[in-house]
Short mmCIF file of C-alpha atoms in Angstrom, two decimals:
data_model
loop_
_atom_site.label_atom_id
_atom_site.label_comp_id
_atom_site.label_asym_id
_atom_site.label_seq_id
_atom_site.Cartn_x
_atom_site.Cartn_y
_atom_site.Cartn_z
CA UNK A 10 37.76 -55.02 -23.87
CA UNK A 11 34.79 -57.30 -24.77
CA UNK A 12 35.88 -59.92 -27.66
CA UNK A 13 33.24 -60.28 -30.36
CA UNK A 14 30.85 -62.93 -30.09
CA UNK A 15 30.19 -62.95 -26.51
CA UNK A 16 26.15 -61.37 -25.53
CA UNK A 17 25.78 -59.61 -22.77
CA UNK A 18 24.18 -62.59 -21.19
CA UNK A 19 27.34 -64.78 -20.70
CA UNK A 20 29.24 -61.90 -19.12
CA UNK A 21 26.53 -61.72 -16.56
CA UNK A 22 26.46 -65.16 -16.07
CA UNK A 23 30.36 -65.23 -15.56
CA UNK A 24 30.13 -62.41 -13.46
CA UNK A 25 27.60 -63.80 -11.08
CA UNK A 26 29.79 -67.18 -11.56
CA UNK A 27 32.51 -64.82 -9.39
CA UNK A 28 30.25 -63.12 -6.99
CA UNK A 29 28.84 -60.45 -9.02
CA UNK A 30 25.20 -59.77 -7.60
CA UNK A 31 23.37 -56.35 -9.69
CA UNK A 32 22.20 -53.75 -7.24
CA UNK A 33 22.92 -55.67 -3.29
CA UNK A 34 25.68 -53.23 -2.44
CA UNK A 35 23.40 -49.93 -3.71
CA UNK A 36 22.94 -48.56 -0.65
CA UNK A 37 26.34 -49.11 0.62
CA UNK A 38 27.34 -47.91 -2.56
CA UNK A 39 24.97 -44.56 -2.33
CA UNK A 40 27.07 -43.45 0.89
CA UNK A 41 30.18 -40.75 0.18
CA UNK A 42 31.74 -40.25 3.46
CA UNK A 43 32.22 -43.89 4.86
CA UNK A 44 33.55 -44.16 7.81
CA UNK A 45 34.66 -47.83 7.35
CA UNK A 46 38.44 -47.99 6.68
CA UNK A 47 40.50 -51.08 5.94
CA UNK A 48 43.79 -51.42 7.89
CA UNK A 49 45.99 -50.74 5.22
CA UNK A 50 44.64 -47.24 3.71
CA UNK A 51 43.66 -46.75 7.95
CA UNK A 52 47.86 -47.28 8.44
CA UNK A 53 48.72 -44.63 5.05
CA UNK A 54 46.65 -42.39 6.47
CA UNK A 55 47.55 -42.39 10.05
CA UNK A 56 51.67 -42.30 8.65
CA UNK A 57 50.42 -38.99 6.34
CA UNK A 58 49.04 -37.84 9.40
CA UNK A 59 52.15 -38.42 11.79
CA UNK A 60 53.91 -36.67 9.71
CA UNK A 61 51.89 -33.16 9.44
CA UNK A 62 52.45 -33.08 13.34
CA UNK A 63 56.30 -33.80 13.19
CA UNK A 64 56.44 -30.91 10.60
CA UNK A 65 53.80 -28.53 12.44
CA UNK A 66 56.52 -29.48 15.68
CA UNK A 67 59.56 -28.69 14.13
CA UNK A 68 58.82 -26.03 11.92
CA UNK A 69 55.34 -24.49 11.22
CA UNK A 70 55.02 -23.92 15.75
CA UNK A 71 58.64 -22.96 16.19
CA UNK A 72 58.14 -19.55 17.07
CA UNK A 73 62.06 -18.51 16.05
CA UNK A 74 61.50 -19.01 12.20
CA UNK A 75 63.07 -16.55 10.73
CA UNK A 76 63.22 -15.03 7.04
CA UNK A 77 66.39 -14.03 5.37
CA UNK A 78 66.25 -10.74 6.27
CA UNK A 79 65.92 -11.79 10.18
CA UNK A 80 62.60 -10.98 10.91
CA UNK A 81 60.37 -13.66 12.62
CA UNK A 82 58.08 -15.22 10.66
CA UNK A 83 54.67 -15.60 12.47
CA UNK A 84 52.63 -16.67 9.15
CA UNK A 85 52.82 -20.55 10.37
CA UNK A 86 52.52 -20.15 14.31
CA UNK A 87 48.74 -18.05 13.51
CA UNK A 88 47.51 -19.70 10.14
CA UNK A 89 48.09 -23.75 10.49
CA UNK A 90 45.80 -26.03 12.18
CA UNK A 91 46.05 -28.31 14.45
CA UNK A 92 45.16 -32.32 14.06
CA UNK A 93 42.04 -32.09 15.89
CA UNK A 94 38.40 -32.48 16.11
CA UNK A 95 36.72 -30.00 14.03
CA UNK A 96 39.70 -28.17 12.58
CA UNK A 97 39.75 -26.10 9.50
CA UNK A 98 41.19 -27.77 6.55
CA UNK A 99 44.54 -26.23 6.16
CA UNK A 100 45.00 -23.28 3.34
CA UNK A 101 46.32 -24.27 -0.64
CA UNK A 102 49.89 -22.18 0.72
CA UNK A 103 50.16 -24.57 3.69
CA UNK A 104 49.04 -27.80 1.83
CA UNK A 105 51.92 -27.17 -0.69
CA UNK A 106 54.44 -26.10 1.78
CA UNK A 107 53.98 -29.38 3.66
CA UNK A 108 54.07 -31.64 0.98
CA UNK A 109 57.72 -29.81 -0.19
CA UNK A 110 58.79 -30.55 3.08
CA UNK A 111 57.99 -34.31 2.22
CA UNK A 112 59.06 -34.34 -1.00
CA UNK A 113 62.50 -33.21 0.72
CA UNK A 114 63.03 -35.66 3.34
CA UNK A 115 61.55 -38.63 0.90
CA UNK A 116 63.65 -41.14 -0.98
CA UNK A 117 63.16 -42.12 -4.32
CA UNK A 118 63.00 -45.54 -5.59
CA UNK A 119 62.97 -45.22 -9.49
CA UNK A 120 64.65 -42.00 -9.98
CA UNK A 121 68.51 -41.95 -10.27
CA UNK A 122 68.53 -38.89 -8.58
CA UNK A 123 66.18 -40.44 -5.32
CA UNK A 124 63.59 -38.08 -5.71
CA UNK A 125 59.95 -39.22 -5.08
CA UNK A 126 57.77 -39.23 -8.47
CA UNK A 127 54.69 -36.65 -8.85
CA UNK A 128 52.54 -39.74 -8.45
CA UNK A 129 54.29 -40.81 -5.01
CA UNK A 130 53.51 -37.26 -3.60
CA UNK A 131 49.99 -37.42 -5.30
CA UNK A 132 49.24 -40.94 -3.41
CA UNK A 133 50.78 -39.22 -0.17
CA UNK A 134 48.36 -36.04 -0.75
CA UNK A 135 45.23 -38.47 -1.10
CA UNK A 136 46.18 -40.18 2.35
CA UNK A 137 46.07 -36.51 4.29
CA UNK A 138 43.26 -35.59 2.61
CA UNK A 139 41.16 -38.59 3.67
CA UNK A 140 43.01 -38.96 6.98
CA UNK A 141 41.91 -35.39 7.90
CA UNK A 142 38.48 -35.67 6.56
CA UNK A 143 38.22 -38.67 9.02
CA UNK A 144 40.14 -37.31 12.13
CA UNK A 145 38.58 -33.68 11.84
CA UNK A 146 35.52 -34.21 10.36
CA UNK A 147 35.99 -31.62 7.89
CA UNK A 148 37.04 -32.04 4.12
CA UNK A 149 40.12 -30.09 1.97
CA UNK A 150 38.27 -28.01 -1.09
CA UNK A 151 37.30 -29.74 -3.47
CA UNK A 152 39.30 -26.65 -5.93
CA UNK A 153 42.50 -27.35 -3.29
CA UNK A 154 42.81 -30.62 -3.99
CA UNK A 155 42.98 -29.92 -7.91
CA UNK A 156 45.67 -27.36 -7.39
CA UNK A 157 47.83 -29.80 -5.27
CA UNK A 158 47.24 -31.84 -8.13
CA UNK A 159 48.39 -29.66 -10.83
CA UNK A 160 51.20 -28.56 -8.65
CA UNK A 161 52.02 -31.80 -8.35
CA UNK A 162 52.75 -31.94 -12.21
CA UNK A 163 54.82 -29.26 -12.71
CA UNK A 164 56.68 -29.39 -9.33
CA UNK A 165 60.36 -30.48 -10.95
CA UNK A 166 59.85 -27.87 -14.11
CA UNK A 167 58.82 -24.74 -12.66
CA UNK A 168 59.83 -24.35 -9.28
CA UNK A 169 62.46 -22.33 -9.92
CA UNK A 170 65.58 -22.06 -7.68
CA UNK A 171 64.55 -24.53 -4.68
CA UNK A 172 64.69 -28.07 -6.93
CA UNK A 173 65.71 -27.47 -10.57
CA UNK A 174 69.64 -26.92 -11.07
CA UNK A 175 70.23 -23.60 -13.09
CA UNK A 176 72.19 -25.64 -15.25
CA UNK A 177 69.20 -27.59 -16.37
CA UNK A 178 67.17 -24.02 -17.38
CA UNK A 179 69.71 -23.54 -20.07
CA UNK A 180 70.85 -27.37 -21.20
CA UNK A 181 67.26 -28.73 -21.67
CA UNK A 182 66.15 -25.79 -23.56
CA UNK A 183 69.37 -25.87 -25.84
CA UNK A 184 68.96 -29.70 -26.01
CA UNK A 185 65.32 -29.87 -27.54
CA UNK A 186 66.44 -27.01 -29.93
CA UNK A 187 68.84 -28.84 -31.33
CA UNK A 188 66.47 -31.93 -31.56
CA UNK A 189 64.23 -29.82 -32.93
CA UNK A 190 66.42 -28.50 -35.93
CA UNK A 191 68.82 -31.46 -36.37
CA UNK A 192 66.19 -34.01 -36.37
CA UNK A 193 68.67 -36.34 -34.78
CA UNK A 194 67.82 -39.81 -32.40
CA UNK A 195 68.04 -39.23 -28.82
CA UNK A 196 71.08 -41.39 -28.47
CA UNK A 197 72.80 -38.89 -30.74
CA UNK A 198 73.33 -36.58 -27.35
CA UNK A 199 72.40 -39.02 -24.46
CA UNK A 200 74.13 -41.82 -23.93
CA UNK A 201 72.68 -44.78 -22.51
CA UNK A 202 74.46 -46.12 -18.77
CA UNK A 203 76.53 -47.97 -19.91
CA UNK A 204 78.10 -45.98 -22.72
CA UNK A 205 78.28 -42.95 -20.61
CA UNK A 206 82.12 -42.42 -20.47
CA UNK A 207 82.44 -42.09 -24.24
CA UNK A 208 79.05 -40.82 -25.28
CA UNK A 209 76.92 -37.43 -25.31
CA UNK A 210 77.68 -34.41 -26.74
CA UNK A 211 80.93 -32.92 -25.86
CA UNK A 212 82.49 -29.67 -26.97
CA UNK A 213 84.72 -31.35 -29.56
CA UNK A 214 81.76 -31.64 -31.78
CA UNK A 215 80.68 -28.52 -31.79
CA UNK A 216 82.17 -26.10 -33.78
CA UNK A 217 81.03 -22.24 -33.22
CA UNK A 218 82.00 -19.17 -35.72
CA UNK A 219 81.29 -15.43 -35.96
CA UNK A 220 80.57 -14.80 -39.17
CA UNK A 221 80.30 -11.44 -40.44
CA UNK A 222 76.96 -9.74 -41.40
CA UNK A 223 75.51 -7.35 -43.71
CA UNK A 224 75.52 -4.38 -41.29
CA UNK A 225 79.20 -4.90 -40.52
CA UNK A 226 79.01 -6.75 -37.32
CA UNK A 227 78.74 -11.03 -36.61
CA UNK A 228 76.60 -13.42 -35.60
CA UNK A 229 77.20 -16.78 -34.00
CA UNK A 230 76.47 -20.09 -36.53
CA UNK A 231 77.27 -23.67 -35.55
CA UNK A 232 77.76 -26.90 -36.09
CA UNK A 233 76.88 -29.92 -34.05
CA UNK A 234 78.27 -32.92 -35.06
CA UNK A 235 76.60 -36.34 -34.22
CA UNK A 236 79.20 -39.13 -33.54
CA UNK A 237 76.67 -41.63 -32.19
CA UNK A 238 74.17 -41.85 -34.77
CA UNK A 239 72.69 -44.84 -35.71
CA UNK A 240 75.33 -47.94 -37.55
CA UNK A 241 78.22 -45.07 -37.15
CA UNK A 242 81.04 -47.60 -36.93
CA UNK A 243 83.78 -45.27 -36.57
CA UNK A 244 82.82 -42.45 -34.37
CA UNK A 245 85.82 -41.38 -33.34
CA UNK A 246 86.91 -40.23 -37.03
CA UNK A 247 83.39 -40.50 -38.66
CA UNK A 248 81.11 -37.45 -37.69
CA UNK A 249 78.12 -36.23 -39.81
CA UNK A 250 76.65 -32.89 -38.56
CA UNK A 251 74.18 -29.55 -39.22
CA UNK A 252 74.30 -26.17 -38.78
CA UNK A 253 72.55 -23.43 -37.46
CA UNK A 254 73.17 -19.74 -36.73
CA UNK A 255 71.84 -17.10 -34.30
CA UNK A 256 68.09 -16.13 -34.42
CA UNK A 257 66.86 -12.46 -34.06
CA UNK A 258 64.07 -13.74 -31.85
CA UNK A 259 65.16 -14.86 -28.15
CA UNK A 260 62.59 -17.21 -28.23
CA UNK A 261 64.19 -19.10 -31.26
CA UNK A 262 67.92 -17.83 -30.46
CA UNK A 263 69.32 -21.83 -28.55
CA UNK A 264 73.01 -20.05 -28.92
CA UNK A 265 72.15 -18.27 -25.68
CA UNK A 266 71.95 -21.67 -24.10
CA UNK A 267 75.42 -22.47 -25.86
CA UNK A 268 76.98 -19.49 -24.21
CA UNK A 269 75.73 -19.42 -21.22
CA UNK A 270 76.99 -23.32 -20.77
CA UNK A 271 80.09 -22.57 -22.11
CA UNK A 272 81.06 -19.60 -20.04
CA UNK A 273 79.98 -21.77 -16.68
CA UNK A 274 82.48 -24.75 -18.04
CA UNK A 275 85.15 -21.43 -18.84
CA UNK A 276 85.12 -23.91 -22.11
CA UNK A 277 86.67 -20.89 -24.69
CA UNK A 278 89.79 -20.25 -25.51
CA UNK A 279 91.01 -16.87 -24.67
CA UNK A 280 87.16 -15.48 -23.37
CA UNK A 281 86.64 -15.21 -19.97
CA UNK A 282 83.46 -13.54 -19.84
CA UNK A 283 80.27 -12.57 -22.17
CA UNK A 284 81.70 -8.76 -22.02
CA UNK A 285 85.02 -10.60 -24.15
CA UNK A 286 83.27 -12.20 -26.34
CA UNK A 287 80.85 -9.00 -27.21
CA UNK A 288 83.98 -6.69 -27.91
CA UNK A 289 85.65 -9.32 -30.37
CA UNK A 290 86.12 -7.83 -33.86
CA UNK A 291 86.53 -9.55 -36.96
CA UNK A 292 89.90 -8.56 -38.43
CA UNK A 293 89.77 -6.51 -41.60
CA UNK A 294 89.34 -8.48 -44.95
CA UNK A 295 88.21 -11.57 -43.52
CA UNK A 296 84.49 -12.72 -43.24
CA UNK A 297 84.96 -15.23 -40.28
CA UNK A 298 86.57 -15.81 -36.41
CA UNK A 299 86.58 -18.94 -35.43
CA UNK A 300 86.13 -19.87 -31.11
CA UNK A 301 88.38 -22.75 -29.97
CA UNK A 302 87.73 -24.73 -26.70
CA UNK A 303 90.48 -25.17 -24.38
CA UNK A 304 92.04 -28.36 -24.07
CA UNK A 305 90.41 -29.48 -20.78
CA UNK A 306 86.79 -28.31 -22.00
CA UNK A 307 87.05 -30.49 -25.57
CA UNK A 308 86.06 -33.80 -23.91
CA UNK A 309 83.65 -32.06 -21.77
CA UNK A 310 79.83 -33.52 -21.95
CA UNK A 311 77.72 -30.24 -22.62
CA UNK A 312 74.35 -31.82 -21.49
CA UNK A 313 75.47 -33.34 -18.27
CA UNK A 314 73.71 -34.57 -14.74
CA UNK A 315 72.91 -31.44 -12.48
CA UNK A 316 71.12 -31.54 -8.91
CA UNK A 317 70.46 -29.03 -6.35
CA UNK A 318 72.25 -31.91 -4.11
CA UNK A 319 74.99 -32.70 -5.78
CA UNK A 320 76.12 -30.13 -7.99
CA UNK A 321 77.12 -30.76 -11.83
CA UNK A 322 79.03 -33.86 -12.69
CA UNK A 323 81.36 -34.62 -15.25
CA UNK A 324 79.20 -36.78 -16.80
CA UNK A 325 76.61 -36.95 -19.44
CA UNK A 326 73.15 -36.52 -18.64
CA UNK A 327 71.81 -39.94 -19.47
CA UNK A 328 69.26 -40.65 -22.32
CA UNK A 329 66.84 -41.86 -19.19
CA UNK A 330 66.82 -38.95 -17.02
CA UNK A 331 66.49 -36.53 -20.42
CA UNK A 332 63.10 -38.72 -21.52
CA UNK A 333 61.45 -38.75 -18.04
CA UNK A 334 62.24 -34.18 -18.30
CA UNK A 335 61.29 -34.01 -21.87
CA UNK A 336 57.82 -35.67 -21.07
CA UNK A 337 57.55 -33.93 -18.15
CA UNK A 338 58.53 -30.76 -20.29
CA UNK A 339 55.99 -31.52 -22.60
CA UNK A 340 53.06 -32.03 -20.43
CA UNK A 341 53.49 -29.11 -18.49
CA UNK A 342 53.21 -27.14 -21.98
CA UNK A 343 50.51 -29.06 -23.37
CA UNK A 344 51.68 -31.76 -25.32
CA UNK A 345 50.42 -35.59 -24.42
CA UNK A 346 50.87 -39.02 -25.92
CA UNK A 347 53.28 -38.70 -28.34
CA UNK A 348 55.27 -36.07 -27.69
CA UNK A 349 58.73 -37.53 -27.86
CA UNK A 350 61.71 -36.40 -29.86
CA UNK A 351 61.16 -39.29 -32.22
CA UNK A 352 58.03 -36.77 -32.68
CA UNK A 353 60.11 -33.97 -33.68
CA UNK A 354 62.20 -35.95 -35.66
CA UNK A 355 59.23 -37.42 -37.63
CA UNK A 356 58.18 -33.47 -37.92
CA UNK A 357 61.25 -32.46 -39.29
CA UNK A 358 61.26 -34.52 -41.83
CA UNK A 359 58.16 -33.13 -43.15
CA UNK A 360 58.97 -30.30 -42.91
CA UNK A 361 62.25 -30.94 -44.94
CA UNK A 362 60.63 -32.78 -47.63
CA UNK A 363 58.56 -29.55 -48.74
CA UNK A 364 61.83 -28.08 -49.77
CA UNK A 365 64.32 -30.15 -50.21
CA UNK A 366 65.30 -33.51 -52.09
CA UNK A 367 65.08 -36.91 -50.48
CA UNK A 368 68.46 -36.89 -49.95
CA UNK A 369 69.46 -33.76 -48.79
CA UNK A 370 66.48 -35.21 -46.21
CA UNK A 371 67.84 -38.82 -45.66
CA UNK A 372 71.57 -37.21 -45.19
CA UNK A 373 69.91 -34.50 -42.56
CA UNK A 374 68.20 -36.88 -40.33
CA UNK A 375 71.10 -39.65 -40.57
CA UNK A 376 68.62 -41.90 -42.67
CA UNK A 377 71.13 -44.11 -43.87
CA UNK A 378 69.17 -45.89 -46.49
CA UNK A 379 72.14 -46.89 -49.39
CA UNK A 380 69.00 -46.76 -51.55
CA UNK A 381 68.59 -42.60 -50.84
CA UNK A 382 71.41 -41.54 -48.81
CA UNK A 383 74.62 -42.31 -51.38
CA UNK A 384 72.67 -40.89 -54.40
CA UNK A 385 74.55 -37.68 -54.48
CA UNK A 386 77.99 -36.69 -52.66
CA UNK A 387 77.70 -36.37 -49.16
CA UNK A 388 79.50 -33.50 -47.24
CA UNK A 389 79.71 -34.13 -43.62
CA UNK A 390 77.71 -31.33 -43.16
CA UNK A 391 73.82 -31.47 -44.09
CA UNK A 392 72.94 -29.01 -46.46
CA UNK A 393 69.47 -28.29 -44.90
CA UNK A 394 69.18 -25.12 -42.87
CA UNK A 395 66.87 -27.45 -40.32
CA UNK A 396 65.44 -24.86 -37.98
CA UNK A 397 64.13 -22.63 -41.24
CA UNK A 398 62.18 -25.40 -42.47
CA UNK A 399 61.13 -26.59 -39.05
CA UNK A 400 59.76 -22.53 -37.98
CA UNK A 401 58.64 -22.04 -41.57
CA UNK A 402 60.54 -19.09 -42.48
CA UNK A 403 62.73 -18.36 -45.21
CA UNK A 404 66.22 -20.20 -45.73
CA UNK A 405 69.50 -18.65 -45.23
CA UNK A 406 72.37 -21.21 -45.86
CA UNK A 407 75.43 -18.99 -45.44
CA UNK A 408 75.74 -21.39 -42.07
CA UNK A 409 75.75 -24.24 -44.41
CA UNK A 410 78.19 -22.61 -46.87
CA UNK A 411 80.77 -21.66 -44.23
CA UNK A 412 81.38 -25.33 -42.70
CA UNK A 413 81.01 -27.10 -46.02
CA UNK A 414 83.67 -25.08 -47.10
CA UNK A 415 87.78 -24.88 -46.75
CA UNK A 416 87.82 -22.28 -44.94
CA UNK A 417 86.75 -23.93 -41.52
CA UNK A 418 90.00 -25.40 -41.85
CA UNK A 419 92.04 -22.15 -42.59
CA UNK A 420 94.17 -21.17 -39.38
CA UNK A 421 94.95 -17.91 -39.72
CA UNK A 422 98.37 -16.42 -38.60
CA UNK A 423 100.11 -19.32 -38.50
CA UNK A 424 103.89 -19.67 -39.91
CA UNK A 425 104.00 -22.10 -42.92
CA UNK A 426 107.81 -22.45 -42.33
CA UNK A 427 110.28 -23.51 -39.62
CA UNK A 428 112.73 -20.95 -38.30
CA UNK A 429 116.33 -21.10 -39.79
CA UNK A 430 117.70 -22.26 -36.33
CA UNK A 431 115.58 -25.69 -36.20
CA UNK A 432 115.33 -25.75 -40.11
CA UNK A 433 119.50 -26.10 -39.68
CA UNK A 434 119.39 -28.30 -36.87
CA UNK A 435 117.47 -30.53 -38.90
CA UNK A 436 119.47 -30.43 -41.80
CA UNK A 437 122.25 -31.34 -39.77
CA UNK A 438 121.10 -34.32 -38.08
CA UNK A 439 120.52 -36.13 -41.37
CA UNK A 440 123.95 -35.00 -42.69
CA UNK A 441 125.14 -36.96 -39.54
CA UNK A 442 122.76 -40.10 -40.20
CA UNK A 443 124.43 -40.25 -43.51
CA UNK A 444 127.94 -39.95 -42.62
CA UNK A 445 127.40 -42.56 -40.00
CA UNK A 446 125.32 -44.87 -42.81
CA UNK A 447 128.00 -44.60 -44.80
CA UNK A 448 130.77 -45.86 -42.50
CA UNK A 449 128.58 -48.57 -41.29
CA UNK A 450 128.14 -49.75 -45.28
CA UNK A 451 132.54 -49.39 -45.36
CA UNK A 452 132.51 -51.59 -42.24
CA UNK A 453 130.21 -54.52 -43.75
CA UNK A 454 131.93 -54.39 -47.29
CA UNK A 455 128.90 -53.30 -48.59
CA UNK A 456 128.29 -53.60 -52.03
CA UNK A 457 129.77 -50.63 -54.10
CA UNK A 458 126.56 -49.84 -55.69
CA UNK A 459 124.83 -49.44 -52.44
CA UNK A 460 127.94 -47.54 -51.28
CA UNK A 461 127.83 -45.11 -54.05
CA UNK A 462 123.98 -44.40 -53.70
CA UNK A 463 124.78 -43.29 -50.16
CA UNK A 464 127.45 -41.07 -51.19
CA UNK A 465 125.11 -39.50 -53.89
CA UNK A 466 122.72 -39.10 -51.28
CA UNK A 467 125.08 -36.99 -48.88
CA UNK A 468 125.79 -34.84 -51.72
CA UNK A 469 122.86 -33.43 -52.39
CA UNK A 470 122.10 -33.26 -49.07
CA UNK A 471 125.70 -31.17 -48.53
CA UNK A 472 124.38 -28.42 -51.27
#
């Protein structure tokens, strides 16, 4: 960037001052394919190289490649080039198919997970291209080369089975749908390293219901409560949360996600299986059935690290690894520069603001202002139906009206009285801690006062 102030004739002079002579290297300059290489791009090119014949060796010539079904596969021994003197390029399908190979015996720096970055395998792509242009004489399409590119991009998102965890299709969807409707920090749900034992989401603080309907069946609402919010001093007791409830439209509907997670962590209490949880009835009279988590699922991260290597751990997917997917999510559909969940949180907020008070705002999005968020009392759930006012679409609250009220807390079927066999049992130990209080007081020459109190006391209890 030029500062202001300085003419065009004291760069030129300061450029010369370095060198800088207009127009000597033109016809140097006028030349595309050089074929003047300096040692080190000469040595990238020549390892790119090296390793297109290792893989054309040991896999793309061996003439026993077979599919699953056991048929040979003769696609590689007829179609890929050779490294020689006027070979054909190799085809977009081989291109790609050699650079997964790379991308699976490569080891990442940067990512906790070792894998290679999209701009690695890009750099790795440009050295075959330009090493084969210079060993065969003959150049990759120019419309290859973009598509390498582009696959490039999207390689960790969309390839399906080979490289993305299943986990990950249902966790990263469900994650920036709750972002998207709770408005809430990314450290509400990803812990940072070193606070990765006790942070994340975790089944305890979610709370899931089904809550009858008009037409005499349920739906799925709930509540995700945010421990780790910003200046929470007391998570373990203090948790602020919203709610949500099951969308008609699959593309809206993130308690899929919640399912499907929770039926691979066999998280439920009592429901095995989807075809369980589909015949459950709400019992006569009442308008509600709460699911429980077992006890081994409650301090269970939801969102937690998955690879293709290593399986799914038991711990939380860290806030790192979500904001390098969540960009890379974002690009893929579209979205550049600032699309971050501080994004969608800003967005949210708008969106809240056109119906709703400041507060019932501030309190939604954990905007802990004294000056807004303690004007009115604050139920530790947020008032705001979030993902209505983030789609657009009309507000339904009964959600919010279930979990700010007492009958979340309602257990149902439970005995509000001991048995007479331990209610006696009881009884009688104190009639024993008395008689022996009593003879202890005797033994001390207690006063009589004290003495009599005691003796009162075993009365009643007697009756």
């Amino acid at each position: 960037m030029v500062r202001k102030g300085t003419s065009a004739e004291e760069l030129l002079a300061r450029a010369q001052a370095r060198g800088y002579e207009p127009g000597v290297h033109r016809e140097e300059d006028s030349t595309r394919d050089s074929t003047k290489y300096v040692k080190k791009p000469l040595k990238d090119q020549n390892w790119a190289l090296g390793r297109y014949k290792k893989w054309v060796e040991a896999i793309a010539r061996d003439p026993g490649k077979q599919r699953n079904d056991g048929t040979i596969d003769i696609y590689y021994a007829t179609t890929v080039p050779g490294l020689v003197q006027d070979a054909p390029p190799p085809n977009l399908a081989t291109i790609k198919d050699f650079l997964r190979f790379h991308i699976a015996i490569s080891q990442g720096r940067i990512d906790e997970e070792g894998r290679i970055t999209a701009d690695s395998v890009n750099t790795f792509a440009e050295w075959f291209f330009a090493g084969w242009a210079r060993v065969t004489g003959n150049n990759v399409d120019e419309d290859d080369r973009k598509a390498v590119y582009d696959f490039n991009i999207t390689f960790w998102t969309t390839d399906d089975s080979q490289f993305v965890h299943p986990r990950n299709k249902a966790q990263i969807p469900f994650a920036i749908a709750v972002f998207c409707w709770t408005g809430a920090r990314i450290g509400a749900f990803f812990p940072n390293i070193e606070n990765k034992v006790r942070g994340g989401l975790r089944y305890r603080d979610v709370e899931a219901v089904l809550l009858r309907n008009c037409d005499n069946g349920w739906k799925i609402i709930y509540r995700t409560g945010q421990r780790w919010v910003k200046n929470n001093r007391d998570p373990e007791n203090t948790v602020y949360g919203a709610s949500t409830s099951q969308h008609n439209k699959l593309l809206y509907d993130d308690t899929q996600y919640l399912l499907a997670l929770a039926f691979a962590d066999t998280a439920f209490w009592g429901i095995k299986s989807p075809e369980e949880l589909w015949q459950l009835q709400i019992p006569p009279g009442e308008n509600e059935l709460i699911l429980r988590w077992t006890d081994s699922a409650k301090d269970l991260p939801i969102l937690r690290n998955a690879t293709m290597q290593h399986g799914v751990s038991d711990e939380p997917l860290p806030k790192r690894t979500f904001d390098r997917i969540i960009k890379s999510v974002m690009n893929l559909s579209g979205f550049f520069g600032s699309a971050t969940v501080h994004a969608i949180r800003r967005y949210l907020g708008k969106k809240v603001n056109e119906r709703y008070t400041e507060v019932e705002r501030s309190q939604h999005i954990t905007q802990t202002d004294t000056r807004v968020y303690g004007q009115s009392y604050v139920a530790n759930t947020s008032s705001v139906s979030g993902r209505d006012a983030f789609l657009g679409e009309a507000a339904s609250h009964d959600h919010v009206d279930f979990f700010q009220s007492f009958a979340r807390f309602r257990e149902k079927g439970l005995p509000n009285c001991l048995p007479a066999e331990q209610e006696d049992a009881i009884r009688q130990d104190c009639l024993i801690k008395l008689r022996n209080y009593i003879h202890l007081l005797k033994a001390q020459n207690a006063d009589p006062s004290e003495l009599k109190a005691a003796r009162k006391r075993l009365q009643i209890a007697e009756v």
